[in-house]
Amino acid sequence: MASLKEKIGYALGDAAAGGITWKIMSIAFPMFFTSIFGLTIADTATLMLIARMFDVITDPLMGSLADRTQSKWGTYRPWLIYGAIPFGLIFALLLYTPDFGPVGKRIWAYTLYLLMMAVYTAVNVPYGSLLGVMTDDDNEKNQFSSFRMVGAYAMGFITLLCFPYLLELIGGDKLPDGSDYTVEAKQRQYAILGVFFGVVAAAGTLACGLLTKERLKPVRAEKFSFKQFADLFRNKPWIYLTLIGICTNFFNGFRYAVVAYMFDYCLHGDVNVGRLIINYTVFMTFGELTCMIFGGLSPWFTKRVGSKRKAFQLAAVICLVTSVLFFFIPMDPSYIWLMVAVVILTSVGIGLYSPLLWSMYADVADYATEKNGVSSTGLIFSSGTMAQKFGTAISGSLVALFLGIAGFASGTDEVTGKTIITITDMESVKSMVWMLFSIFPAIIAGIIILLTRIYPIKK
């Protein structure tokens, strides 16, 4: 029986990866790269597409490598213990804007982003695989998975809520009219926040590796074989679940990647309600808190419904209905609390299905072991991480692409090195932003509902 300390330790792993690094990468990076760092829309979209092709290779290879690791720390934990410091360091460097021209900035961003994806893979694939070797009790797997999601959403809540206040604390030069910070001040703010959050993420990752235990021994396939990869594509539950995983991250990815643009262009900047600053990170914080609560209720909800598959499907229905509802809210700051209310309702669905995804990956890993005779837990969980990165980054890339089509352009001046933003059709950009936060996710939620109906494992 796992202790509470171990469950909290396991939660710290996704608090670091999902609640800090991935949350900031999802919600801040599209705006950071185009409006602060100074990449063009095309460069930003291409960067995320290249990173995804990179992940298609590295994620399954990392899963296969993790399955064969043997050390005094176990099979998967050493990757967390030794990967913690590089994880935090590279994240910090990625939020630093060097004093380079367009080519130098492009090289810096591409190199650091690919390195971040590689180290994220090296840490997060073994982290996900831990769930398959800490316990063989299905109910306890659900509990670990629930702790994981609560940890991620709780840290995401803290990260996003603190973000605007930390930016204010760091401060910097204001624009001549005093309305906002200069781009140079924003670059300094993000660099300092990168160091702060990088240290916290490294500490959480290390604590997870040290506090968890591996109780089960995987049935190893000691020799590398491409047969394992071929077996994946004969595993129908894996195919359906991977598609579901990609779609859930498309759903979140569109919303997180575009929300900063929504506040800048649809709502005309931060919304002040008394002393509360509602910017794009605080806005999504309401959803994070809801996800944390309903992530904890997910095992209870699943028992009430009768199966993970049905619970997932009902949660996706909530996401579809509320996403459509958001589209009809007037594009006006005075409706901010109605927008918050709909985001909270959407997050009820996200919170309910998020823990189920990883618990279902454990079911797929057990199914594969029974069918093939050897463990491929790391390989299967790596596909979950790949789906996470693929869905989030491709959606971010598509957001950049669609905004470019609508009339948004950005870049770096070759002479001064300063970031330049040009909008040729403001109304078109605003309409596109609104749809990317509502209608596009609603379509994805509909696809999730269809996929869960045909998912073959009935647990």
Tab-separated table of C-alpha atoms in Angstrom:
chain	number	residue	atom	x	y	z
A	1	MET	CA	0.000	0.000	0.000
A	2	ALA	CA	1.511	3.325	-1.082
A	3	SER	CA	1.856	6.063	1.530
A	4	LEU	CA	0.434	9.570	1.293
A	5	LYS	CA	3.994	10.931	1.124
A	6	GLU	CA	4.681	8.839	-1.967
A	7	LYS	CA	1.469	9.989	-3.662
A	8	ILE	CA	2.398	13.602	-2.956
A	9	GLY	CA	5.909	12.884	-4.242
A	10	TYR	CA	4.446	11.496	-7.453
A	11	ALA	CA	2.219	14.582	-7.768
A	12	LEU	CA	5.300	16.833	-7.556
A	13	GLY	CA	6.586	15.362	-10.826
A	14	ASP	CA	3.647	16.665	-12.849
A	15	ALA	CA	3.473	19.817	-10.733
A	16	ALA	CA	6.942	20.592	-12.116
A	17	ALA	CA	6.406	19.410	-15.689
A	18	GLY	CA	2.689	20.034	-16.286
A	19	GLY	CA	2.029	22.770	-13.735
A	20	ILE	CA	5.073	24.937	-14.432
A	21	THR	CA	7.078	24.287	-17.598
A	22	TRP	CA	4.354	22.932	-19.865
A	23	LYS	CA	1.770	25.397	-18.587
A	24	ILE	CA	4.012	28.366	-19.335
A	25	MET	CA	5.067	26.893	-22.673
A	26	SER	CA	1.416	26.369	-23.636
A	27	ILE	CA	-0.025	29.679	-22.520
A	28	ALA	CA	2.855	32.162	-22.827
A	29	PHE	CA	5.181	30.915	-25.564
A	30	PRO	CA	3.141	31.780	-28.695
A	31	MET	CA	2.738	35.389	-27.495
A	32	PHE	CA	6.283	35.454	-26.055
A	33	PHE	CA	7.939	34.345	-29.291
A	34	THR	CA	5.952	36.676	-31.572
A	35	SER	CA	5.412	39.794	-29.444
A	36	ILE	CA	8.377	39.811	-27.005
A	37	PHE	CA	11.201	37.627	-28.326
A	38	GLY	CA	10.697	38.845	-31.906
A	39	LEU	CA	10.170	35.768	-34.097
A	40	THR	CA	7.902	36.083	-37.110
A	41	ILE	CA	4.570	34.243	-37.189
A	42	ALA	CA	6.060	31.911	-39.821
A	43	ASP	CA	9.150	31.195	-37.677
A	44	THR	CA	6.986	30.461	-34.627
A	45	ALA	CA	4.706	28.088	-36.530
A	46	THR	CA	7.668	26.340	-38.201
A	47	LEU	CA	9.539	25.987	-34.907
A	48	MET	CA	6.649	24.129	-33.306
A	49	LEU	CA	6.154	21.907	-36.352
A	50	ILE	CA	9.843	20.941	-36.457
A	51	ALA	CA	9.792	20.205	-32.729
A	52	ARG	CA	6.890	17.802	-33.262
A	53	MET	CA	8.716	15.877	-35.961
A	54	PHE	CA	11.644	15.683	-33.541
A	55	ASP	CA	9.343	14.288	-30.829
A	56	VAL	CA	7.948	11.601	-33.138
A	57	ILE	CA	11.444	10.072	-33.076
A	58	THR	CA	12.654	10.873	-29.550
A	59	ASP	CA	9.558	10.006	-27.519
A	60	PRO	CA	9.207	6.330	-28.500
A	61	LEU	CA	12.995	5.857	-28.428
A	62	MET	CA	13.062	7.322	-24.927
A	63	GLY	CA	10.264	4.980	-23.871
A	64	SER	CA	12.133	1.982	-25.218
A	65	LEU	CA	15.393	3.136	-23.574
A	66	ALA	CA	13.673	3.753	-20.223
A	67	ASP	CA	12.209	0.219	-20.276
A	68	ARG	CA	15.768	-1.187	-20.440
A	69	THR	CA	17.329	1.019	-17.753
A	70	GLN	CA	18.713	-0.779	-14.687
A	71	SER	CA	20.215	1.114	-11.755
A	72	LYS	CA	20.170	1.306	-7.978
A	73	TRP	CA	17.325	3.818	-8.341
A	74	GLY	CA	15.242	1.423	-10.430
A	75	THR	CA	14.106	1.582	-14.039
A	76	TYR	CA	12.403	4.961	-14.406
A	77	ARG	CA	13.359	7.031	-11.341
A	78	PRO	CA	17.003	7.696	-12.339
A	79	TRP	CA	15.820	9.741	-15.316
A	80	LEU	CA	13.978	12.065	-12.943
A	81	ILE	CA	16.838	12.298	-10.462
A	82	TYR	CA	19.598	13.019	-12.988
A	83	GLY	CA	17.431	14.988	-15.420
A	84	ALA	CA	16.086	17.519	-12.901
A	85	ILE	CA	18.842	20.151	-13.182
A	86	PRO	CA	19.107	20.164	-17.019
A	87	PHE	CA	15.301	20.368	-17.091
A	88	GLY	CA	15.204	23.597	-15.067
A	89	LEU	CA	18.309	25.139	-16.654
A	90	ILE	CA	17.214	24.799	-20.279
A	91	PHE	CA	13.747	26.109	-19.436
A	92	ALA	CA	15.323	29.231	-17.911
A	93	LEU	CA	17.491	29.822	-20.989
A	94	LEU	CA	14.488	29.449	-23.279
A	95	LEU	CA	12.787	32.462	-21.669
A	96	TYR	CA	15.903	34.628	-22.105
A	97	THR	CA	15.989	36.999	-25.103
A	98	PRO	CA	19.578	37.469	-26.380
A	99	ASP	CA	20.651	40.743	-28.004
A	100	PHE	CA	20.852	39.193	-31.475
A	101	GLY	CA	19.516	40.035	-34.909
A	102	PRO	CA	16.768	38.028	-36.666
A	103	VAL	CA	19.050	35.118	-37.660
A	104	GLY	CA	20.736	34.864	-34.259
A	105	LYS	CA	17.391	34.906	-32.461
A	106	ARG	CA	16.045	32.238	-34.796
A	107	ILE	CA	19.037	29.960	-34.103
A	108	TRP	CA	18.748	30.554	-30.331
A	109	ALA	CA	15.011	29.831	-30.240
A	110	TYR	CA	15.196	26.724	-32.422
A	111	THR	CA	18.177	25.248	-30.560
A	112	LEU	CA	16.819	25.874	-27.060
A	113	TYR	CA	13.277	24.789	-27.923
A	114	LEU	CA	14.484	21.472	-29.361
A	115	LEU	CA	16.752	20.938	-26.347
A	116	MET	CA	13.804	21.648	-24.056
A	117	MET	CA	11.679	19.108	-25.882
A	118	ALA	CA	14.468	16.527	-25.594
A	119	VAL	CA	15.002	16.999	-21.853
A	120	TYR	CA	11.236	17.156	-21.267
A	121	THR	CA	10.998	13.777	-22.990
A	122	ALA	CA	13.896	12.359	-20.963
A	123	VAL	CA	12.137	13.325	-17.722
A	124	ASN	CA	8.444	13.038	-18.483
A	125	VAL	CA	8.316	9.718	-20.340
A	126	PRO	CA	9.915	7.828	-17.406
A	127	TYR	CA	7.707	9.837	-15.028
A	128	GLY	CA	4.548	8.645	-16.757
A	129	SER	CA	5.892	5.098	-16.917
A	130	LEU	CA	6.329	5.073	-13.121
A	131	LEU	CA	2.580	4.609	-12.770
A	132	GLY	CA	2.896	1.146	-14.306
A	133	VAL	CA	5.469	-0.104	-11.759
A	134	MET	CA	4.447	1.552	-8.478
A	135	THR	CA	1.359	-0.646	-7.987
A	136	ASP	CA	-0.659	-3.371	-9.674
A	137	ASP	CA	-3.903	-2.343	-7.959
A	138	ASP	CA	-6.267	-0.642	-10.426
A	139	ASN	CA	-7.920	1.545	-7.781
A	140	GLU	CA	-4.530	2.686	-6.492
A	141	LYS	CA	-3.468	3.517	-10.058
A	142	ASN	CA	-6.512	5.781	-10.284
A	143	GLN	CA	-5.498	7.411	-6.991
A	144	PHE	CA	-1.919	8.019	-8.177
A	145	SER	CA	-3.258	9.379	-11.454
A	146	SER	CA	-5.658	11.642	-9.575
A	147	PHE	CA	-2.851	12.921	-7.309
A	148	ARG	CA	-0.824	13.572	-10.443
A	149	MET	CA	-3.553	15.700	-12.002
A	150	VAL	CA	-4.282	17.557	-8.768
A	151	GLY	CA	-0.560	18.315	-8.434
A	152	ALA	CA	-0.351	19.579	-11.997
A	153	TYR	CA	-3.459	21.731	-11.748
A	154	ALA	CA	-2.643	23.042	-8.263
A	155	MET	CA	0.798	24.171	-9.415
A	156	GLY	CA	-0.694	25.463	-12.647
A	157	PHE	CA	-3.138	27.511	-10.555
A	158	ILE	CA	-0.293	28.969	-8.479
A	159	THR	CA	1.890	29.617	-11.536
A	160	LEU	CA	-0.776	31.396	-13.564
A	161	LEU	CA	-2.198	33.351	-10.626
A	162	CYS	CA	1.238	34.631	-9.580
A	163	PHE	CA	2.419	35.403	-13.129
A	164	PRO	CA	1.109	38.990	-13.559
A	165	TYR	CA	2.019	39.963	-9.990
A	166	LEU	CA	5.563	38.637	-10.408
A	167	LEU	CA	5.851	40.629	-13.639
A	168	GLU	CA	4.707	43.738	-11.760
A	169	LEU	CA	7.180	43.003	-8.956
A	170	ILE	CA	10.089	42.772	-11.402
A	171	GLY	CA	8.898	45.953	-13.129
A	172	GLY	CA	10.855	47.879	-15.741
A	173	ASP	CA	10.448	50.809	-18.138
A	174	LYS	CA	6.934	51.854	-19.132
A	175	LEU	CA	5.774	53.074	-22.538
A	176	PRO	CA	5.684	56.891	-22.957
A	177	ASP	CA	1.947	57.018	-22.162
A	178	GLY	CA	2.446	54.806	-19.093
A	179	SER	CA	-0.003	52.204	-20.398
A	180	ASP	CA	2.282	49.166	-20.542
A	181	TYR	CA	5.875	48.002	-20.238
A	182	THR	CA	8.320	48.385	-23.115
A	183	VAL	CA	9.289	45.259	-25.037
A	184	GLU	CA	12.763	45.451	-23.491
A	185	ALA	CA	11.256	45.498	-19.991
A	186	LYS	CA	9.068	42.515	-20.858
A	187	GLN	CA	12.122	40.615	-22.111
A	188	ARG	CA	13.849	41.212	-18.778
A	189	GLN	CA	10.717	40.197	-16.839
A	190	TYR	CA	10.391	36.884	-18.671
A	191	ALA	CA	14.121	36.124	-18.293
A	192	ILE	CA	13.929	36.534	-14.499
A	193	LEU	CA	10.730	34.485	-14.295
A	194	GLY	CA	12.446	31.768	-16.361
A	195	VAL	CA	15.173	31.441	-13.711
A	196	PHE	CA	12.649	31.405	-10.851
A	197	PHE	CA	10.321	28.817	-12.344
A	198	GLY	CA	13.242	26.770	-13.676
A	199	VAL	CA	14.611	26.327	-10.134
A	200	VAL	CA	11.172	25.340	-8.774
A	201	ALA	CA	10.618	22.852	-11.627
A	202	ALA	CA	14.018	21.231	-11.066
A	203	ALA	CA	13.343	20.882	-7.322
A	204	GLY	CA	9.916	19.268	-7.901
A	205	THR	CA	11.311	16.803	-10.433
A	206	LEU	CA	14.136	15.767	-8.115
A	207	ALA	CA	11.757	15.347	-5.162
A	208	CYS	CA	9.501	13.095	-7.254
A	209	GLY	CA	12.417	10.818	-8.166
A	210	LEU	CA	13.544	10.534	-4.547
A	211	LEU	CA	10.137	10.056	-2.864
A	212	THR	CA	8.569	7.423	-5.144
A	213	LYS	CA	9.137	3.637	-5.175
A	214	GLU	CA	9.192	1.034	-7.935
A	215	ARG	CA	7.533	-2.089	-6.504
A	216	LEU	CA	6.998	-4.060	-9.705
A	217	LYS	CA	9.688	-5.420	-11.997
A	218	PRO	CA	8.958	-5.014	-15.706
A	219	VAL	CA	9.224	-8.132	-17.860
A	220	ARG	CA	12.123	-6.831	-19.906
A	221	ALA	CA	12.834	-7.314	-23.562
A	222	GLU	CA	16.571	-6.811	-23.128
A	223	LYS	CA	17.415	-6.624	-26.820
A	224	PHE	CA	16.157	-3.683	-28.809
A	225	SER	CA	13.698	-4.696	-31.499
A	226	PHE	CA	11.524	-2.764	-33.906
A	227	LYS	CA	8.910	-5.458	-33.270
A	228	GLN	CA	7.811	-3.485	-30.205
A	229	PHE	CA	6.999	-0.510	-32.416
A	230	ALA	CA	5.156	-2.745	-34.864
A	231	ASP	CA	3.210	-4.273	-31.951
A	232	LEU	CA	1.953	-0.805	-31.021
A	233	PHE	CA	0.173	-0.411	-34.340
A	234	ARG	CA	-1.506	-3.806	-33.865
A	235	ASN	CA	-2.738	-2.655	-30.456
A	236	LYS	CA	-6.187	-1.153	-31.132
A	237	PRO	CA	-6.689	0.282	-27.618
A	238	TRP	CA	-3.356	2.092	-27.981
A	239	ILE	CA	-4.314	3.558	-31.369
A	240	TYR	CA	-7.639	4.908	-30.114
A	241	LEU	CA	-6.218	6.198	-26.835
A	242	THR	CA	-3.336	7.959	-28.588
A	243	LEU	CA	-5.801	9.709	-30.891
A	244	ILE	CA	-7.883	10.674	-27.847
A	245	GLY	CA	-4.738	11.978	-26.115
A	246	ILE	CA	-3.796	14.100	-29.131
A	247	CYS	CA	-7.312	15.540	-29.279
A	248	THR	CA	-7.434	16.431	-25.573
A	249	ASN	CA	-4.211	18.362	-26.012
A	250	PHE	CA	-5.517	19.998	-29.183
A	251	PHE	CA	-8.514	21.105	-27.119
A	252	ASN	CA	-6.354	22.683	-24.409
A	253	GLY	CA	-3.679	23.796	-26.867
A	254	PHE	CA	-5.925	26.078	-28.921
A	255	ARG	CA	-7.326	27.745	-25.817
A	256	TYR	CA	-4.012	28.242	-24.033
A	257	ALA	CA	-2.120	29.389	-27.130
A	258	VAL	CA	-4.667	32.054	-28.099
A	259	VAL	CA	-5.844	33.419	-24.726
A	260	ALA	CA	-3.024	35.999	-24.495
A	261	TYR	CA	-4.009	37.381	-27.905
A	262	MET	CA	-7.647	37.409	-26.762
A	263	PHE	CA	-6.816	39.737	-23.884
A	264	ASP	CA	-4.559	41.973	-25.975
A	265	TYR	CA	-6.854	42.422	-28.976
A	266	CYS	CA	-10.420	41.364	-28.066
A	267	LEU	CA	-10.545	42.706	-24.499
A	268	HIS	CA	-8.013	45.549	-25.007
A	269	GLY	CA	-5.565	44.451	-22.315
A	270	ASP	CA	-5.788	43.393	-18.681
A	271	VAL	CA	-9.175	43.722	-16.963
A	272	ASN	CA	-8.997	45.333	-13.515
A	273	VAL	CA	-11.733	44.321	-11.075
A	274	GLY	CA	-10.985	46.240	-7.894
A	275	ARG	CA	-7.467	45.187	-6.901
A	276	LEU	CA	-7.655	41.972	-8.904
A	277	ILE	CA	-5.710	42.022	-12.173
A	278	ILE	CA	-7.351	39.613	-14.630
A	279	ASN	CA	-4.843	39.067	-17.396
A	280	TYR	CA	-4.573	36.003	-19.617
A	281	THR	CA	-2.820	33.861	-16.989
A	282	VAL	CA	-5.191	34.781	-14.146
A	283	PHE	CA	-8.169	34.180	-16.467
A	284	MET	CA	-7.040	30.592	-17.021
A	285	THR	CA	-6.258	30.234	-13.311
A	286	PHE	CA	-9.979	29.920	-12.592
A	287	GLY	CA	-9.964	26.885	-14.858
A	288	GLU	CA	-6.865	25.449	-13.181
A	289	LEU	CA	-8.514	25.595	-9.754
A	290	THR	CA	-11.623	23.898	-11.130
A	291	CYS	CA	-9.531	21.204	-12.824
A	292	MET	CA	-7.696	20.595	-9.556
A	293	ILE	CA	-10.974	20.078	-7.669
A	294	PHE	CA	-12.654	17.886	-10.266
A	295	GLY	CA	-9.423	16.005	-10.969
A	296	GLY	CA	-9.614	14.898	-7.340
A	297	LEU	CA	-13.266	13.917	-7.826
A	298	SER	CA	-12.551	11.966	-11.016
A	299	PRO	CA	-12.188	8.514	-9.336
A	300	TRP	CA	-15.536	9.035	-7.549
A	301	PHE	CA	-17.186	10.225	-10.765
A	302	THR	CA	-15.818	7.207	-12.664
A	303	LYS	CA	-17.232	4.799	-10.064
A	304	ARG	CA	-20.620	6.493	-10.248
A	305	VAL	CA	-20.709	6.335	-14.040
A	306	GLY	CA	-19.474	2.745	-14.154
A	307	SER	CA	-16.446	2.884	-16.459
A	308	LYS	CA	-13.557	5.111	-17.470
A	309	ARG	CA	-14.779	5.165	-21.051
A	310	LYS	CA	-18.251	6.481	-20.159
A	311	ALA	CA	-16.825	8.994	-17.699
A	312	PHE	CA	-14.438	10.314	-20.359
A	313	GLN	CA	-17.258	10.632	-22.865
A	314	LEU	CA	-19.538	12.571	-20.512
A	315	ALA	CA	-16.687	14.920	-19.584
A	316	ALA	CA	-16.055	15.621	-23.283
A	317	VAL	CA	-19.753	16.468	-23.758
A	318	ILE	CA	-19.385	19.148	-21.053
A	319	CYS	CA	-16.386	20.587	-22.920
A	320	LEU	CA	-18.247	20.677	-26.234
A	321	VAL	CA	-21.365	22.432	-24.905
A	322	THR	CA	-19.496	25.073	-22.899
A	323	SER	CA	-17.052	25.829	-25.737
A	324	VAL	CA	-19.955	26.582	-28.075
A	325	LEU	CA	-21.551	28.701	-25.349
A	326	PHE	CA	-18.408	30.847	-25.013
A	327	PHE	CA	-18.586	31.822	-28.696
A	328	PHE	CA	-21.864	33.681	-28.086
A	329	ILE	CA	-20.553	35.842	-25.221
A	330	PRO	CA	-20.113	39.484	-26.360
A	331	MET	CA	-16.492	40.457	-26.996
A	332	ASP	CA	-16.480	43.066	-24.243
A	333	PRO	CA	-14.507	43.380	-20.946
A	334	SER	CA	-17.761	44.071	-19.051
A	335	TYR	CA	-18.700	40.404	-19.599
A	336	ILE	CA	-15.481	39.141	-17.983
A	337	TRP	CA	-17.261	37.303	-15.145
A	338	LEU	CA	-19.550	35.499	-17.595
A	339	MET	CA	-16.443	34.442	-19.527
A	340	VAL	CA	-14.857	33.231	-16.278
A	341	ALA	CA	-18.008	31.262	-15.420
A	342	VAL	CA	-18.005	29.458	-18.779
A	343	VAL	CA	-14.264	28.709	-18.485
A	344	ILE	CA	-14.966	27.188	-15.051
A	345	LEU	CA	-17.717	24.981	-16.502
A	346	THR	CA	-15.432	23.871	-19.333
A	347	SER	CA	-12.757	23.015	-16.784
A	348	VAL	CA	-15.178	20.712	-14.960
A	349	GLY	CA	-15.025	18.439	-18.017
A	350	ILE	CA	-11.257	18.793	-18.423
A	351	GLY	CA	-10.678	18.039	-14.741
A	352	LEU	CA	-12.833	14.897	-14.886
A	353	TYR	CA	-11.168	13.351	-17.945
A	354	SER	CA	-7.520	14.353	-17.374
A	355	PRO	CA	-6.672	11.719	-14.691
A	356	LEU	CA	-8.520	9.067	-16.689
A	357	LEU	CA	-6.215	9.423	-19.684
A	358	TRP	CA	-3.113	8.283	-17.775
A	359	SER	CA	-4.977	5.558	-15.916
A	360	MET	CA	-6.216	4.283	-19.293
A	361	TYR	CA	-2.627	4.249	-20.597
A	362	ALA	CA	-1.798	1.940	-17.679
A	363	ASP	CA	-4.670	-0.321	-18.825
A	364	VAL	CA	-3.278	-0.319	-22.374
A	365	ALA	CA	0.204	-1.193	-21.030
A	366	ASP	CA	-1.259	-4.145	-19.070
A	367	TYR	CA	-3.153	-5.247	-22.195
A	368	ALA	CA	0.065	-5.124	-24.258
A	369	THR	CA	2.022	-7.119	-21.657
A	370	GLU	CA	-0.634	-9.848	-21.623
A	371	LYS	CA	-0.790	-9.958	-25.405
A	372	ASN	CA	2.944	-9.781	-26.227
A	373	GLY	CA	4.557	-11.384	-23.164
A	374	VAL	CA	7.007	-8.537	-22.423
A	375	SER	CA	6.614	-5.111	-20.865
A	376	SER	CA	6.417	-2.058	-23.118
A	377	THR	CA	5.202	0.280	-20.379
A	378	GLY	CA	7.753	3.008	-21.102
A	379	LEU	CA	7.101	2.858	-24.823
A	380	ILE	CA	3.331	3.087	-24.350
A	381	PHE	CA	3.524	5.926	-21.842
A	382	SER	CA	5.960	7.725	-24.160
A	383	SER	CA	3.159	7.867	-26.707
A	384	GLY	CA	1.076	9.670	-24.091
A	385	THR	CA	3.810	12.262	-23.655
A	386	MET	CA	4.203	12.493	-27.431
A	387	ALA	CA	0.442	13.045	-27.783
A	388	GLN	CA	0.672	15.787	-25.148
A	389	LYS	CA	3.471	17.614	-26.930
A	390	PHE	CA	2.111	16.927	-30.411
A	391	GLY	CA	-1.376	18.211	-29.622
A	392	THR	CA	-0.220	21.271	-27.682
A	393	ALA	CA	2.494	22.401	-30.070
A	394	ILE	CA	0.652	21.684	-33.311
A	395	SER	CA	-2.325	23.621	-31.990
A	396	GLY	CA	0.065	26.458	-31.075
A	397	SER	CA	1.531	26.292	-34.565
A	398	LEU	CA	-1.944	26.390	-36.112
A	399	VAL	CA	-2.880	29.367	-33.931
A	400	ALA	CA	0.138	31.247	-35.288
A	401	LEU	CA	-0.736	30.191	-38.844
A	402	PHE	CA	-4.402	31.213	-38.591
A	403	LEU	CA	-3.521	34.549	-36.978
A	404	GLY	CA	-1.111	35.207	-39.838
A	405	ILE	CA	-3.874	34.467	-42.341
A	406	ALA	CA	-6.217	36.809	-40.446
A	407	GLY	CA	-3.715	39.694	-40.679
A	408	PHE	CA	-1.287	39.481	-37.716
A	409	ALA	CA	2.447	39.861	-38.449
A	410	SER	CA	5.536	40.107	-36.215
A	411	GLY	CA	9.315	40.104	-36.531
A	412	THR	CA	12.651	41.641	-35.503
A	413	ASP	CA	14.054	44.810	-37.080
A	414	GLU	CA	17.360	43.901	-38.743
A	415	VAL	CA	18.957	47.242	-37.821
A	416	THR	CA	17.739	47.902	-34.274
A	417	GLY	CA	16.983	44.308	-33.231
A	418	LYS	CA	13.653	45.448	-31.789
A	419	THR	CA	10.411	43.475	-32.019
A	420	ILE	CA	7.891	44.793	-34.567
A	421	ILE	CA	4.135	43.940	-34.667
A	422	THR	CA	1.840	44.791	-37.599
A	423	ILE	CA	-1.912	44.103	-37.897
A	424	THR	CA	-3.487	44.635	-41.318
A	425	ASP	CA	-7.098	43.707	-40.393
A	426	MET	CA	-7.950	44.079	-36.707
A	427	GLU	CA	-11.561	42.855	-36.965
A	428	SER	CA	-10.453	39.717	-38.801
A	429	VAL	CA	-7.775	39.021	-36.165
A	430	LYS	CA	-10.296	39.504	-33.318
A	431	SER	CA	-12.831	37.160	-34.920
A	432	MET	CA	-10.177	34.516	-35.532
A	433	VAL	CA	-8.947	34.747	-31.929
A	434	TRP	CA	-12.494	34.336	-30.573
A	435	MET	CA	-13.151	31.267	-32.734
A	436	LEU	CA	-9.812	29.698	-31.807
A	437	PHE	CA	-10.819	29.889	-28.149
A	438	SER	CA	-14.335	28.502	-28.663
A	439	ILE	CA	-15.434	26.910	-31.956
A	440	PHE	CA	-12.161	25.138	-32.768
A	441	PRO	CA	-12.024	23.431	-29.320
A	442	ALA	CA	-15.723	22.522	-29.617
A	443	ILE	CA	-15.009	20.637	-32.864
A	444	ILE	CA	-12.149	18.786	-31.147
A	445	ALA	CA	-14.422	17.864	-28.215
A	446	GLY	CA	-16.879	16.350	-30.705
A	447	ILE	CA	-14.108	14.188	-32.151
A	448	ILE	CA	-13.153	13.036	-28.606
A	449	ILE	CA	-16.745	11.925	-28.005
A	450	LEU	CA	-16.707	9.818	-31.181
A	451	LEU	CA	-13.334	8.244	-30.340
A	452	THR	CA	-14.327	7.320	-26.783
A	453	ARG	CA	-17.446	5.576	-28.089
A	454	ILE	CA	-15.315	3.127	-30.085
A	455	TYR	CA	-12.435	2.769	-27.564
A	456	PRO	CA	-12.341	-1.031	-26.998
A	457	ILE	CA	-11.284	-1.397	-23.320
A	458	LYS	CA	-14.476	-1.235	-21.262
A	459	LYS	CA	-12.978	-0.689	-17.775
